[in-house]
CSV table of C-alpha atoms in Angstrom, one decimal:
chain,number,residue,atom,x,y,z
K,213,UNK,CA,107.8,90.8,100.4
K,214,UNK,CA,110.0,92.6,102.4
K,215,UNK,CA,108.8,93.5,106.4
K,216,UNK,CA,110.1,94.8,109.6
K,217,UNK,CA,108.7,94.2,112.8
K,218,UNK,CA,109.2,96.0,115.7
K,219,UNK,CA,108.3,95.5,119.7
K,220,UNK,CA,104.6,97.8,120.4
K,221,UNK,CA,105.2,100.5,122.7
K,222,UNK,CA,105.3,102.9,124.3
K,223,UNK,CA,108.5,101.7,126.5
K,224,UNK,CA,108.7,103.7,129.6
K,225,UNK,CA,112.1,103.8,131.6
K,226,UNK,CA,113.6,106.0,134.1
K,227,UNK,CA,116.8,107.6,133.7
K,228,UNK,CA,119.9,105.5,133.3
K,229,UNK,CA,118.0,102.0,133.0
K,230,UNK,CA,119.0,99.7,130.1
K,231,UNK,CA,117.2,100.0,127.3
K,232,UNK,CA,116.3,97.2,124.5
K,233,UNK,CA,113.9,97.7,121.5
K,234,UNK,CA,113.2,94.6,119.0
K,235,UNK,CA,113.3,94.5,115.7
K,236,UNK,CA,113.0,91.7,113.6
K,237,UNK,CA,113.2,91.6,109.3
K,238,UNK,CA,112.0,89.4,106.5
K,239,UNK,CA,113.9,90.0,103.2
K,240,UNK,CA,114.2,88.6,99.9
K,241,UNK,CA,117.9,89.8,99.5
K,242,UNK,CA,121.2,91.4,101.5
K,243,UNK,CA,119.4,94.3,103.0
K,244,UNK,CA,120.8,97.0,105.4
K,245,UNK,CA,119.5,97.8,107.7
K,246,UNK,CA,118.9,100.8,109.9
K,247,UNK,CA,117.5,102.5,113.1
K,248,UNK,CA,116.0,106.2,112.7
K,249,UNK,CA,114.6,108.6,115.6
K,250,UNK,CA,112.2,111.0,115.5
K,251,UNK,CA,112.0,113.8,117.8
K,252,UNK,CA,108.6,115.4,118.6
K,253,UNK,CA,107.7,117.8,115.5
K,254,UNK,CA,110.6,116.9,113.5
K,255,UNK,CA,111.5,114.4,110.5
K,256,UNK,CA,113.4,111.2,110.8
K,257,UNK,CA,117.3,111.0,111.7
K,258,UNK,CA,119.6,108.1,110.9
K,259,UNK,CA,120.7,106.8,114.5
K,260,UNK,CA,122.8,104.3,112.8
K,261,UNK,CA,123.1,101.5,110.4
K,262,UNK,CA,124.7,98.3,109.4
K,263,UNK,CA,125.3,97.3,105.8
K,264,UNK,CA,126.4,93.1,106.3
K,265,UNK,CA,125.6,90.4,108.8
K,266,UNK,CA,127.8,90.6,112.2
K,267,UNK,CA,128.3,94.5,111.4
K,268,UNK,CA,127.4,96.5,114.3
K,269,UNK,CA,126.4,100.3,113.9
K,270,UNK,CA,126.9,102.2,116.8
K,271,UNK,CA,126.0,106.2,117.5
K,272,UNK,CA,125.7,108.3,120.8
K,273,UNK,CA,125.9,105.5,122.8
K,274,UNK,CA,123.2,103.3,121.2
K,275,UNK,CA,123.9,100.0,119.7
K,276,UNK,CA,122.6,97.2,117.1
K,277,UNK,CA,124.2,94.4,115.5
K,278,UNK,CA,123.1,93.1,112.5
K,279,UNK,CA,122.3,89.0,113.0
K,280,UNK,CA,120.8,87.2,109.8
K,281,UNK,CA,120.9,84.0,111.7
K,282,UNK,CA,118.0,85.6,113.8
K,283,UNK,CA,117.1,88.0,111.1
K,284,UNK,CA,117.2,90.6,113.9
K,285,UNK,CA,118.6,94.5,114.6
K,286,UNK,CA,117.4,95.1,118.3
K,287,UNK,CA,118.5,98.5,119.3
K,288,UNK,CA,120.0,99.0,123.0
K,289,UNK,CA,121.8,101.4,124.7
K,290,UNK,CA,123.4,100.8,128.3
K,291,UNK,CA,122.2,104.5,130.2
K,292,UNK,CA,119.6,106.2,128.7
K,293,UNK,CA,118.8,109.3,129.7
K,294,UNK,CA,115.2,111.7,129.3
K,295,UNK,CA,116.5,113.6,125.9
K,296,UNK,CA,116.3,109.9,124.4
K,297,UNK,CA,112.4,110.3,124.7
K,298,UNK,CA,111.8,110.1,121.0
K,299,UNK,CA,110.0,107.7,118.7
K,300,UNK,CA,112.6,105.0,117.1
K,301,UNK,CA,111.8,103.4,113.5
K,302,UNK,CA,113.7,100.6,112.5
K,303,UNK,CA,114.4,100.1,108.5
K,304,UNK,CA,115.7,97.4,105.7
K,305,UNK,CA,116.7,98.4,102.7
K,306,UNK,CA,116.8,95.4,99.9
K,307,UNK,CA,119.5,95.3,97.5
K,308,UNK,CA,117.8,92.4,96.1
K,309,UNK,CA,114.6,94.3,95.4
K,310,UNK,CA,113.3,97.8,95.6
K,311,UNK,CA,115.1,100.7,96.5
K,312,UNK,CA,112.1,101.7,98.6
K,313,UNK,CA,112.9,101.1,102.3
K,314,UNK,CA,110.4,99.3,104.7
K,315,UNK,CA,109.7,100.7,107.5
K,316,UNK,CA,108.6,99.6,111.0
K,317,UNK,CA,105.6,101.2,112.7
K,318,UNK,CA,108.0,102.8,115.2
K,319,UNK,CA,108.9,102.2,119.1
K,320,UNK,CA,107.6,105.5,121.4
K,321,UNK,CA,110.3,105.5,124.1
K,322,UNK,CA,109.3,107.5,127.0
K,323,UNK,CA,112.7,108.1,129.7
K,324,UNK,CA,111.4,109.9,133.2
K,325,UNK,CA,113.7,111.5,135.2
C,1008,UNK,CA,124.7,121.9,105.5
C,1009,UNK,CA,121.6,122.1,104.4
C,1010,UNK,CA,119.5,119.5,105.1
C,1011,UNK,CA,116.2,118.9,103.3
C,1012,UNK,CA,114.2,121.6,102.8
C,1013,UNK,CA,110.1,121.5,103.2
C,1014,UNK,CA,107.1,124.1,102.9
C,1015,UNK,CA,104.9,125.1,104.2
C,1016,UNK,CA,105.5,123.4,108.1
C,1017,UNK,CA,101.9,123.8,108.2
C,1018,UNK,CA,99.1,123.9,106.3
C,1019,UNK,CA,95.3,124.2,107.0
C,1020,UNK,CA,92.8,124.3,104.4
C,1021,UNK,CA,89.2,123.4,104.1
C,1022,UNK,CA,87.7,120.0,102.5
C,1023,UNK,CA,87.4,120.2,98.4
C,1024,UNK,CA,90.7,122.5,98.4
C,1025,UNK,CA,93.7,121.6,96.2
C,1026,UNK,CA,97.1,121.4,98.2
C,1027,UNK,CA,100.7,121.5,97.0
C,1028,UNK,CA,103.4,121.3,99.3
C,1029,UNK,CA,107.1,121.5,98.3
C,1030,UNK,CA,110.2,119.6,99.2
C,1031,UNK,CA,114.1,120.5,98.3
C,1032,UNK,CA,116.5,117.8,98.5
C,1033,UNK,CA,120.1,117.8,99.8
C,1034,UNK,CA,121.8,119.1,96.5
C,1035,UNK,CA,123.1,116.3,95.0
C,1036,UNK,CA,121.2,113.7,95.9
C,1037,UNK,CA,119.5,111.8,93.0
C,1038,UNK,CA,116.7,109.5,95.1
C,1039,UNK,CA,113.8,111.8,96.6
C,1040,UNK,CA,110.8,109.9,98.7
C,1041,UNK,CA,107.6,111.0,99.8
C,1042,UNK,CA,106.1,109.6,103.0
C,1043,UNK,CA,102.5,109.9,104.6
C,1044,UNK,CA,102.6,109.7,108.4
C,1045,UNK,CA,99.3,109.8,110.3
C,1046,UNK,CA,99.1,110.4,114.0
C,1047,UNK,CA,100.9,108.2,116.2
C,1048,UNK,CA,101.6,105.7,113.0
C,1049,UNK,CA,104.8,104.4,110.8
C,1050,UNK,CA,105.6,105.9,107.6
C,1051,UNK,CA,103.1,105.1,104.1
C,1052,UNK,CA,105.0,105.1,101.3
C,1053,UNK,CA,103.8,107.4,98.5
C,1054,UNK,CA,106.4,107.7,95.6
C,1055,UNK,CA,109.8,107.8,94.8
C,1056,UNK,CA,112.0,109.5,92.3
C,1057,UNK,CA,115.3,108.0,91.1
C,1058,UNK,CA,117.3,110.7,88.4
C,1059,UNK,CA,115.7,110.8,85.0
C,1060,UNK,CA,114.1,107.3,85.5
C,1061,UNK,CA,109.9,107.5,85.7
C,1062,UNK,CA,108.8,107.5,88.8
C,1063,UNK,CA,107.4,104.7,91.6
C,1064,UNK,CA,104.1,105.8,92.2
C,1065,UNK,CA,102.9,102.3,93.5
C,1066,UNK,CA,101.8,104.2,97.1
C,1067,UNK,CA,99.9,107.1,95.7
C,1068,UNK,CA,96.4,106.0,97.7
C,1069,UNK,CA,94.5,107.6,94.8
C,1070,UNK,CA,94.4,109.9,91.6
C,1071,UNK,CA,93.8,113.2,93.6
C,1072,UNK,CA,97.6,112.2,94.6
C,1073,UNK,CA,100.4,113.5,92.1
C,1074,UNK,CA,103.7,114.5,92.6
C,1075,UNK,CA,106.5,116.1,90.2
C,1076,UNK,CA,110.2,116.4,90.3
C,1077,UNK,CA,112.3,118.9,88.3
C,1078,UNK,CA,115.3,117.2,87.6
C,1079,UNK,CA,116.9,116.3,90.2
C,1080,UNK,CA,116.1,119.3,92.1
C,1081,UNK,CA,112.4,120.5,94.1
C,1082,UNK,CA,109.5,117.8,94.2
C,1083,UNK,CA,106.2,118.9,94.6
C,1084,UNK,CA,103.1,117.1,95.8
C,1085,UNK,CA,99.7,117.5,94.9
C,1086,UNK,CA,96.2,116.9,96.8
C,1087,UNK,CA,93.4,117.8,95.2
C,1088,UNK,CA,90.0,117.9,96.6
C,1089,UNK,CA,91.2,117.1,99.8
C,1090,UNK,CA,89.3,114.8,102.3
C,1091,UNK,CA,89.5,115.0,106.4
C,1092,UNK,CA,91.6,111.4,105.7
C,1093,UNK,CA,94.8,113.2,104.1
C,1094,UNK,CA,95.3,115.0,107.2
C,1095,UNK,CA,98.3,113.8,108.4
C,1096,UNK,CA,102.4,114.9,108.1
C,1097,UNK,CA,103.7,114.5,104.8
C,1098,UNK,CA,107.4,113.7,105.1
C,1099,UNK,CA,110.1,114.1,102.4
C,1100,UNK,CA,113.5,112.4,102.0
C,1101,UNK,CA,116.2,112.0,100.1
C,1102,UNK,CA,119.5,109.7,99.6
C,1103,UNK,CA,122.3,110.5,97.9
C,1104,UNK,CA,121.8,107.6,95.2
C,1105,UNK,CA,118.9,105.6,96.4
C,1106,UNK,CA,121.2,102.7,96.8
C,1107,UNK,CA,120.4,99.9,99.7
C,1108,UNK,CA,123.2,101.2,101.8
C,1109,UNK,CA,122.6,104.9,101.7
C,1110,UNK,CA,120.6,106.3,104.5
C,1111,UNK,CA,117.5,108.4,104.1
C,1112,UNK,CA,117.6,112.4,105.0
C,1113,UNK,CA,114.6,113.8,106.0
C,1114,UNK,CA,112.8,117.2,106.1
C,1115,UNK,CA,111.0,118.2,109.8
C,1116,UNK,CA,107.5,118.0,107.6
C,1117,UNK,CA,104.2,119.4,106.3
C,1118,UNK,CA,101.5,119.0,109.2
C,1119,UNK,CA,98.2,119.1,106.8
C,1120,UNK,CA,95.1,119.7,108.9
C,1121,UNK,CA,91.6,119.4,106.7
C,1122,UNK,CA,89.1,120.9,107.8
């Protein structure tokens, strides 16, 4: 079946460091895929997503490219900055099987001034 | 716009208690999810609800689970005789046609506290 596997966290960076979080997929079909955030007390939010291999998705300055040669979606931004502390969930969704996304257990990223 | 919609935020009830907690969708949006998240964990799937079609209740973790959907409108889910283990935030979502490519829009949550 279909699975997503993220790095364990938490991740702890100060301000403006580079950030990488890994995320790698197993999947039957062409799934897209996606990264969500969750702020403290609050549901999930599409970051962004990418629908084909090669696409990269891109929002408010965070990245990840979509690379079925290494079945991966890591998620990076160049500057982060403390309001990214959040928790970040990365996602498939299989076109050749269910409509029910897979989730991964989620990254805690923790930005100090 | 209006987002999805969920109720109550929180909810604290004691053990043996029935539960219901309700969820309205982005209007329009034919796929509506229900997810269990304990603290500090991922997201358990529970069910899912695609138009007119019966539902996917493959993650319902027992019968005291239900849930209902009125067309393509409000869901509701159902805990009876609840247990210290459903507390947890129960998360909603919905996508516009549950398609691979459509992204998920989720409610802020139902914290459930047992006690």
């Amino acid at each position: 079946g279909d699975s997503v596997t993220q790095m364990e966290g938490p991740v702890t960076l100060s301000e403006e460091a580079f950030l990488t979080i890994n995320c790698t997929y197993t999947a039957t079909g062409y799934p897209s895929l996606f990264w969500y955030v969750q702020y403290p007390g609050e549901g999930l939010q599409l970051l962004l997503k990418a629908t084909k291999a090669d696409d990269k998705g891109s929002n408010k300055g965070f990245e990840a490219t979509y690379r079925k040669e290494t079945t991966s979606f890591h998620l990076e931004k160049g500057s982060v900055q403390v309001s990214d502390s959040a928790v970040y969930f990365c996602a498939l969704s299989d076109q050749g099987g269910s409509y029910i996304p897979t989730f991964g257990r989620g990254t805690s990223l923790i930005v100090h001034p | 716009g209006a987002g999805v919609s969920q109720s109550p935020s929180n909810k604290v009830t004691e053990k043996g208690k029935d539960v219901e907690l309700r969820c309205d969708p982005i209007s329009g949006h034919t796929a509506l999810y229900w997810y269990r998240q304990r603290l500090g964990q991922g997201l358990e799937f529970l069910i899912y609800f695609q138009g007119n079609s019966a539902p996917d209740k493959s993650g319902l973790p027992s019968d005291r689970f239900s849930a209902e959907r009125t067309g393509e409108s409000v869901s509701t889910l159902t805990i009876q005789r609840t247990q210290q283990e459903d507390s947890a935030v129960y998360l909603c979502a919905s996508s516009s046609d549950g398609t691979s490519n459509q992204p998920q829009h989720f409610g802020d949550g139902t914290r459930l506290s047992i006690l």
